[in-house]
Coordinates of C-alpha atoms in Angstrom, one line a residue:
X1 CA -6.3 -11.8 -17.1
X2 CA -7.1 -9.6 -14.5
X3 CA -4.4 -8.5 -11.7
X4 CA -5.2 -10.1 -8.5
X5 CA -3.4 -7.1 -6.9
X6 CA -5.3 -4.5 -8.6
X7 CA -7.2 -1.9 -6.7
X8 CA -8.9 1.5 -7.2
X9 CA -9.6 4.0 -4.2
X10 CA -12.1 5.9 -4.2
X11 CA -12.4 9.6 -2.4
X12 CA -14.6 12.5 -2.8
X13 CA -11.8 14.8 -3.0
X14 CA -8.2 13.5 -4.8
X15 CA -5.1 15.8 -4.9
X16 CA -4.2 16.4 -8.6
X17 CA -0.8 16.0 -10.4
X18 CA 0.6 19.4 -9.5
X19 CA -1.3 18.7 -5.6
X20 CA -2.3 22.0 -6.1
X21 CA -6.4 21.4 -6.4
X22 CA -9.2 18.3 -5.9
X23 CA -10.6 16.0 -8.4
X24 CA -13.6 15.7 -6.9
X25 CA -15.2 12.3 -6.9
X26 CA -12.0 9.9 -8.3
X27 CA -10.2 6.7 -7.8
X28 CA -6.2 6.2 -7.7
X29 CA -5.4 2.8 -9.2
X30 CA -2.6 0.6 -7.5
X31 CA -0.8 -2.5 -8.3
X32 CA 2.5 -4.0 -7.3
X33 CA 3.6 -0.9 -5.4
X34 CA 3.0 1.6 -7.9
X35 CA 0.5 3.8 -8.8
X36 CA -1.3 2.3 -12.3
X37 CA -3.7 5.5 -13.0
X38 CA -6.0 8.1 -11.3
X39 CA -9.5 8.5 -12.9
X40 CA -13.1 9.4 -12.6
X41 CA -14.5 7.2 -9.6
X42 CA -17.3 6.2 -12.6
X43 CA -14.7 5.0 -14.8
X44 CA -13.0 2.4 -12.5
X45 CA -13.9 -1.2 -12.4
X46 CA -16.4 -1.5 -9.4
X47 CA -15.3 -5.0 -8.2
X48 CA -11.7 -3.6 -7.6
X49 CA -12.8 -0.5 -5.8
X50 CA -12.5 0.6 -2.5
X51 CA -14.6 2.9 -1.7
X52 CA -12.9 5.5 0.9
X53 CA -15.7 7.5 1.3
X54 CA -15.8 11.7 2.0
X55 CA -12.2 11.9 3.0
X56 CA -9.1 14.0 1.0
X57 CA -6.8 11.5 -0.7
X58 CA -3.4 13.0 -0.8
X59 CA 0.1 11.8 -1.4
X60 CA 1.8 9.9 1.6
X61 CA 3.4 12.9 4.2
X62 CA 7.2 13.8 3.1
X63 CA 8.7 15.0 6.7
X64 CA 12.1 16.5 6.0
X65 CA 13.5 16.9 9.7
X66 CA 13.6 14.1 12.4
X67 CA 15.8 12.6 15.0
X68 CA 14.4 9.0 15.3
X69 CA 16.1 8.2 18.4
X70 CA 15.3 11.1 20.4
X71 CA 12.0 11.0 23.2
X72 CA 9.8 14.1 22.5
X73 CA 10.0 15.3 26.5
X74 CA 11.3 18.1 28.5
X75 CA 14.0 16.0 29.7
X76 CA 15.3 14.4 26.4
X77 CA 18.8 15.7 26.6
X78 CA 19.4 13.7 29.8
X79 CA 17.9 10.7 28.4
X80 CA 20.1 10.5 25.0
X81 CA 22.9 12.2 25.9
X82 CA 24.2 9.1 28.3
X83 CA 22.2 5.8 27.3
X84 CA 23.9 3.1 25.1
X85 CA 22.5 2.0 21.8
X86 CA 20.0 -0.7 22.6
X87 CA 17.1 1.5 24.1
X88 CA 18.2 4.3 21.5
X89 CA 17.4 1.5 18.7
X90 CA 14.0 0.5 20.7
X91 CA 12.7 4.0 21.0
X92 CA 13.9 4.8 17.3
X93 CA 11.7 1.6 15.9
X94 CA 8.6 2.9 17.7
X95 CA 9.2 6.3 16.5
X96 CA 9.2 5.0 12.6
X97 CA 6.2 3.0 13.4
X98 CA 4.3 6.2 14.8
X99 CA 5.3 8.2 11.9
X100 CA 4.2 5.8 9.2
X101 CA 0.7 5.3 10.8
X102 CA 0.4 8.9 11.0
X103 CA 0.6 9.7 7.1
X104 CA 4.6 10.0 6.7
X105 CA 5.3 7.6 4.2
X106 CA 9.1 9.3 4.0
X107 CA 11.5 10.9 6.3
X108 CA 14.8 12.6 6.4
X109 CA 16.6 11.8 9.7
X110 CA 18.7 14.5 10.4
X111 CA 20.9 13.3 13.5
X112 CA 21.3 10.4 15.1
X113 CA 23.9 7.8 16.2
X114 CA 25.0 5.8 13.0
X115 CA 24.9 3.0 14.9
X116 CA 21.0 3.4 15.6
X117 CA 20.0 5.3 12.3
X118 CA 21.8 3.0 9.4
X119 CA 20.4 -0.4 11.3
X120 CA 16.9 1.1 11.6
X121 CA 17.2 2.4 7.8
X122 CA 18.1 -0.8 6.9
X123 CA 15.3 -2.6 9.0
X124 CA 12.9 -1.0 7.4
X125 CA 14.1 -1.4 4.2
X126 CA 14.2 -5.3 4.6
X127 CA 10.5 -5.1 6.5
X128 CA 12.1 -6.0 9.3
X129 CA 9.8 -3.2 11.1
X130 CA 7.1 -1.2 9.7
X131 CA 8.5 2.5 9.2
X132 CA 8.8 5.3 6.0
X133 CA 11.4 4.8 3.6
X134 CA 13.9 6.5 5.6
X135 CA 16.8 9.0 4.8
X136 CA 19.5 9.3 6.9
X137 CA 22.0 11.7 7.6
X138 CA 24.2 9.5 10.7
X139 CA 25.7 11.7 13.6
X140 CA 26.1 15.2 12.5
X141 CA 29.6 16.8 12.3
X142 CA 30.0 19.2 15.2
X143 CA 32.9 20.9 17.2
X144 CA 34.4 19.0 20.6
X145 CA 31.2 19.3 23.0
X146 CA 29.3 21.5 20.9
X147 CA 25.6 21.2 19.5
X148 CA 24.7 17.2 19.8
X149 CA 28.5 16.0 20.1
X150 CA 26.9 13.1 22.3
X151 CA 26.2 11.5 18.5
X152 CA 29.5 11.0 17.8
X153 CA 30.4 13.3 14.9
X154 CA 32.7 15.7 17.2
X155 CA 35.8 17.1 14.9
X156 CA 37.2 20.0 14.4
X157 CA 39.9 20.7 12.1
X158 CA 39.0 21.1 8.2
X159 CA 40.9 17.7 7.8
X160 CA 39.1 16.3 11.2
X161 CA 35.9 17.6 9.5
X162 CA 36.5 16.2 5.9
X163 CA 37.8 12.6 7.0
X164 CA 34.5 12.5 9.1
X165 CA 32.3 13.4 6.5
X166 CA 33.9 11.0 4.1
X167 CA 33.2 8.7 6.5
X168 CA 29.5 8.8 6.9
X169 CA 29.3 8.9 3.0
X170 CA 31.5 5.5 2.8
X171 CA 29.3 4.3 5.5
X172 CA 26.3 5.3 3.2
X173 CA 24.7 8.3 4.3
X174 CA 21.9 9.8 2.3
X175 CA 22.5 13.2 2.9
X176 CA 25.1 15.1 5.6
X177 CA 24.3 17.3 8.7
X178 CA 26.5 19.9 10.0
X179 CA 25.9 22.1 12.8
X180 CA 27.2 25.6 11.4
X181 CA 26.1 27.1 14.2
X182 CA 25.4 26.1 18.1
X183 CA 22.2 25.1 19.4
X184 CA 19.7 25.4 21.8
X185 CA 19.4 21.7 22.9
X186 CA 22.8 21.3 24.0
X187 CA 23.7 22.6 27.2
X188 CA 27.8 23.2 26.2
X189 CA 26.3 25.1 23.2
X190 CA 25.3 28.4 22.2
X191 CA 22.8 29.0 19.6
X192 CA 24.2 32.6 18.9
X193 CA 27.8 30.9 17.7
X194 CA 29.0 30.5 14.1
X195 CA 30.0 27.0 14.8
X196 CA 32.9 26.3 11.4
X197 CA 34.2 29.0 8.3
X198 CA 33.2 28.7 5.2
X199 CA 36.4 26.9 4.0
X200 CA 35.6 24.1 6.6
X201 CA 32.4 23.2 5.5
X202 CA 32.9 23.6 2.3
X203 CA 35.3 20.1 2.8
X204 CA 32.1 18.7 4.1
X205 CA 30.2 19.8 0.8
X206 CA 33.0 18.2 -1.3
X207 CA 33.1 15.2 0.6
X208 CA 29.5 14.9 -0.2
X209 CA 29.7 15.2 -3.8
X210 CA 32.2 12.1 -3.8
X211 CA 29.1 10.0 -2.6
X212 CA 26.6 12.6 -4.7
X213 CA 25.0 13.8 -1.5
X214 CA 23.7 16.9 -0.4
X215 CA 24.5 19.0 2.9
X216 CA 22.0 20.1 5.6
X217 CA 23.2 23.0 7.9
X218 CA 21.8 23.6 11.2
X219 CA 22.0 27.3 11.3
X220 CA 20.4 29.7 14.3
X221 CA 23.1 32.1 14.3
X222 CA 22.9 34.8 11.5
X223 CA 26.6 34.1 11.2
X224 CA 26.3 30.5 10.3
X225 CA 23.4 31.2 7.8
X226 CA 26.3 33.0 5.9
X227 CA 28.9 30.3 6.5
X228 CA 27.0 27.5 4.9
X229 CA 25.6 29.6 2.3
X230 CA 29.1 30.7 1.5
X231 CA 30.2 27.0 1.9
X232 CA 28.1 25.4 -0.7
X233 CA 25.1 24.2 1.6
X234 CA 22.0 23.2 -0.3
X235 CA 19.5 23.4 2.9
X236 CA 19.3 25.5 5.6
X237 CA 17.7 24.3 9.0
X238 CA 16.1 26.3 11.6
X239 CA 17.6 29.4 9.6
X240 CA 16.5 31.5 12.5
X241 CA 19.3 34.8 11.9
X242 CA 20.3 35.2 15.3
X243 CA 23.1 38.0 16.5
X244 CA 25.8 37.2 18.0
X245 CA 25.3 40.2 20.1
X246 CA 22.5 39.1 23.1
X247 CA 21.0 42.9 23.2
X248 CA 20.4 43.1 19.2
X249 CA 18.3 39.3 18.9
X250 CA 18.2 38.5 15.3
X251 CA 20.2 40.1 12.5
X252 CA 18.4 39.3 9.4
X253 CA 20.7 40.4 5.9
X254 CA 17.7 40.8 3.4
X255 CA 20.6 40.7 0.7
X256 CA 21.9 37.1 1.8
X257 CA 18.1 36.0 2.2
X258 CA 17.6 37.1 -1.5
X259 CA 20.7 35.0 -2.6
X260 CA 19.1 32.1 -0.5
X261 CA 16.1 32.5 -2.9
X262 CA 18.0 33.2 -6.3
X263 CA 20.6 30.0 -5.6
X264 CA 17.5 27.8 -4.8
X265 CA 18.7 26.8 -1.2
X266 CA 16.1 25.2 0.5
X267 CA 15.1 26.0 4.2
X268 CA 13.7 24.1 7.0
X269 CA 12.2 26.7 9.4
X270 CA 10.8 24.1 11.9
X271 CA 7.8 26.6 12.6
X272 CA 5.7 24.0 13.5
X273 CA 7.9 23.1 16.5
X274 CA 7.5 26.5 17.8
X275 CA 3.4 26.4 17.0
X276 CA 3.6 23.4 19.5
X277 CA 5.6 24.9 21.7
X278 CA 3.3 28.0 21.9
X279 CA 0.1 25.8 22.7
X280 CA 2.3 23.9 25.3
X281 CA 3.0 27.1 27.3
X282 CA -0.7 28.2 26.8
X283 CA -2.0 24.7 28.4
X284 CA 0.8 25.1 31.1
X285 CA 3.0 22.0 30.3
X286 CA 6.4 22.0 31.7
X287 CA 9.2 23.4 29.8
X288 CA 12.7 22.1 28.6
X289 CA 15.4 23.8 30.7
X290 CA 16.9 26.5 29.1
X291 CA 20.0 26.8 27.2
X292 CA 22.2 28.5 30.4
X293 CA 24.5 29.9 27.0
X294 CA 21.3 31.5 25.4
X295 CA 21.4 35.5 26.8
X296 CA 18.6 38.0 25.5
X297 CA 15.6 37.6 23.4
X298 CA 14.0 36.5 20.4
X299 CA 10.8 37.2 20.4
X300 CA 8.7 34.7 18.0
X301 CA 6.2 37.2 16.2
X302 CA 9.3 38.8 15.2
X303 CA 11.0 35.4 13.7
X304 CA 7.8 35.0 12.2
X305 CA 7.9 38.5 10.3
X306 CA 11.5 37.4 8.6
X307 CA 10.0 34.3 7.6
X308 CA 7.4 36.3 5.7
X309 CA 10.1 38.6 3.8
X310 CA 12.0 35.6 3.2
X311 CA 8.6 34.1 1.6
X312 CA 8.1 37.3 -0.6
X313 CA 11.6 36.9 -1.7
X314 CA 10.8 33.6 -3.0
X315 CA 12.8 31.2 -0.8
X316 CA 11.3 27.8 -0.9
X317 CA 10.8 26.2 2.3
X318 CA 10.6 22.0 3.0
X319 CA 9.0 20.5 5.9
X320 CA 10.5 19.3 8.8
X321 CA 9.4 19.5 12.7
X322 CA 12.7 18.8 14.0
X323 CA 10.7 15.6 15.6
X324 CA 12.3 14.0 18.6
X325 CA 12.4 17.7 20.4
X326 CA 9.7 18.2 23.4
X327 CA 6.4 18.5 22.0
X328 CA 7.2 17.1 18.4
X329 CA 6.2 13.6 18.7
X330 CA 6.5 11.5 15.6
X331 CA 2.7 11.9 14.7
X332 CA 2.8 15.5 14.6
X333 CA 4.3 16.4 11.1
X334 CA 1.3 18.0 9.9
X335 CA 1.7 21.1 12.9
X336 CA 4.4 22.3 10.1
X337 CA 1.6 22.6 7.5
X338 CA -0.4 24.5 10.4
X339 CA 2.0 26.9 11.3
X340 CA 2.9 27.9 7.1
X341 CA -0.8 29.2 7.1
X342 CA -1.6 30.3 10.2
X343 CA 1.9 32.1 11.1
X344 CA 3.6 32.6 7.4
X345 CA 0.7 33.5 5.2
X346 CA 1.1 30.6 3.0
X347 CA -1.9 29.4 1.5
X348 CA -3.3 25.6 2.3
X349 CA -2.5 24.4 -1.2
X350 CA 1.1 26.0 -0.6
X351 CA 1.7 23.7 2.8
X352 CA 0.3 21.0 1.2
X353 CA 2.8 20.9 -1.5
X354 CA 5.6 21.6 1.0
X355 CA 4.2 18.7 3.3
X356 CA 4.5 16.2 -0.4
X357 CA 6.1 17.0 -3.6
X358 CA 7.9 20.0 -2.4
X359 CA 9.9 18.1 0.1
X360 CA 10.3 14.9 -1.8
X361 CA 11.7 16.9 -4.5
X362 CA 14.3 18.9 -2.1
X363 CA 15.3 15.4 -0.7
X364 CA 16.2 13.9 -3.9
X365 CA 13.3 11.6 -3.9
X366 CA 10.6 13.6 -5.9
X367 CA 10.9 11.6 -9.1
X368 CA 10.0 8.5 -6.8
X369 CA 7.1 10.1 -4.4
X370 CA 5.3 12.9 -3.4
X371 CA 2.6 12.7 -6.0
X372 CA -0.1 11.0 -6.8
X373 CA 0.7 10.1 -10.6
X374 CA 0.9 7.0 -12.4
X375 CA 4.1 5.5 -12.3
X376 CA 4.9 6.8 -9.0
X377 CA 5.1 4.4 -5.7
X378 CA 1.6 3.5 -4.2
X379 CA 2.0 6.2 -0.9
X380 CA -1.3 7.8 0.0
X381 CA -3.0 9.3 3.2
X382 CA -6.7 10.0 3.5
X383 CA -7.7 12.9 6.0
X384 CA -11.3 13.2 6.6
X385 CA -12.8 16.6 5.9
X386 CA -11.2 18.9 3.5
X387 CA -7.1 20.5 4.7
X388 CA -7.3 23.2 1.4
X389 CA -10.4 24.6 3.1
X390 CA -9.0 23.6 6.8
X391 CA -5.5 23.2 7.1
X392 CA -6.0 22.1 10.7
X393 CA -7.8 18.7 8.7
X394 CA -4.6 17.5 8.0
X395 CA -4.2 15.4 11.2
X396 CA -5.0 11.9 12.1
X397 CA -5.2 9.9 8.5
X398 CA -7.8 7.5 8.0
X399 CA -6.7 5.6 5.6
X400 CA -2.4 4.9 4.7
X401 CA -1.0 3.1 2.4
X402 CA 3.2 3.0 1.7
X403 CA 4.2 0.8 -1.6
X404 CA 0.9 -0.5 -2.2
X405 CA 0.3 -1.7 1.5
X406 CA -2.5 -0.6 3.3
X407 CA -1.2 0.5 6.7
X408 CA -4.0 2.4 8.3
X409 CA -7.4 0.9 7.4
X410 CA -10.8 2.6 7.4
X411 CA -12.8 1.6 10.5

């Protein structure tokens, strides 16, 4: 008996299993929310085939760093640091819908109120609202009045930190987030300061192990990077290498960078956010208020040179735009891929793998999503043009499917 739900989606270019080349004129078979085949279009049943045309068909995008209650505006801090949960929930519901329609079928939130992000995750998984499959950290663990304190994760002593981390595990967090250094966004924080010593961070890592989950560490400061690595963290966010000395700017430790590469620690450099901010400055757009505690300079080009050295040492990168920050709206994930190619010197296919299978593997869903492979969830995104030839073609999909459900249809 024929399967009434079976369809084959034909495209001029379909990503191969390794996401490192195109299969010309192929089709992806879908049934019951799963990929059932990838085959030449000529071999697909004509009466079950949907022809998407001259598009590039990729796995659904995987976005590794969001803050779904945040409005991507220059005055976001003033809004989210004071508002109650109700408007934050409504804004978060809008954000995940916008992300899904932009081709993001899986996303990881790395800092929001527990009462907001866990509720949105449940609403998506139960079908109440549309959105990418959502992995959530809950409130990031941070010192009193330090970076993102307003989300409710303040803890200072090793005992308080372990208790906070265990509470997140017990509430069903998919990952834990620690602020290993200060951050730009919070005016009572200093991005050049380390927050916790390695032994305190290890308390969070051990709590995560009790629930089978890993830890991501916000790291602007060089000493925060070292504390996170020595504490056993598996994901470094930003990884900017800011010196504690404002006159020095950066303090890059090539030996520590090699250790990061050798131990397979993932790095989310959030360079797409820098690219969008740079383009906003060129347009003359309003800028966020400068953190009053951040002194000295940290030129973007010097930071990119550091990333290129990390690339050459074999450091593994993930996607993650830091969505919810100024300029980083929830449909702008491709900017991270653009920056990997234009600013770091990766190939287009390397960037496309980062946006799909690499980040899927990093965040623990690589056996489920991130590739067009039989048995994987049917998450698809089709883009006009050829992003393997021009990475800026990775933008505004004309077709999106999540778990076999069409979200965006060709016009």
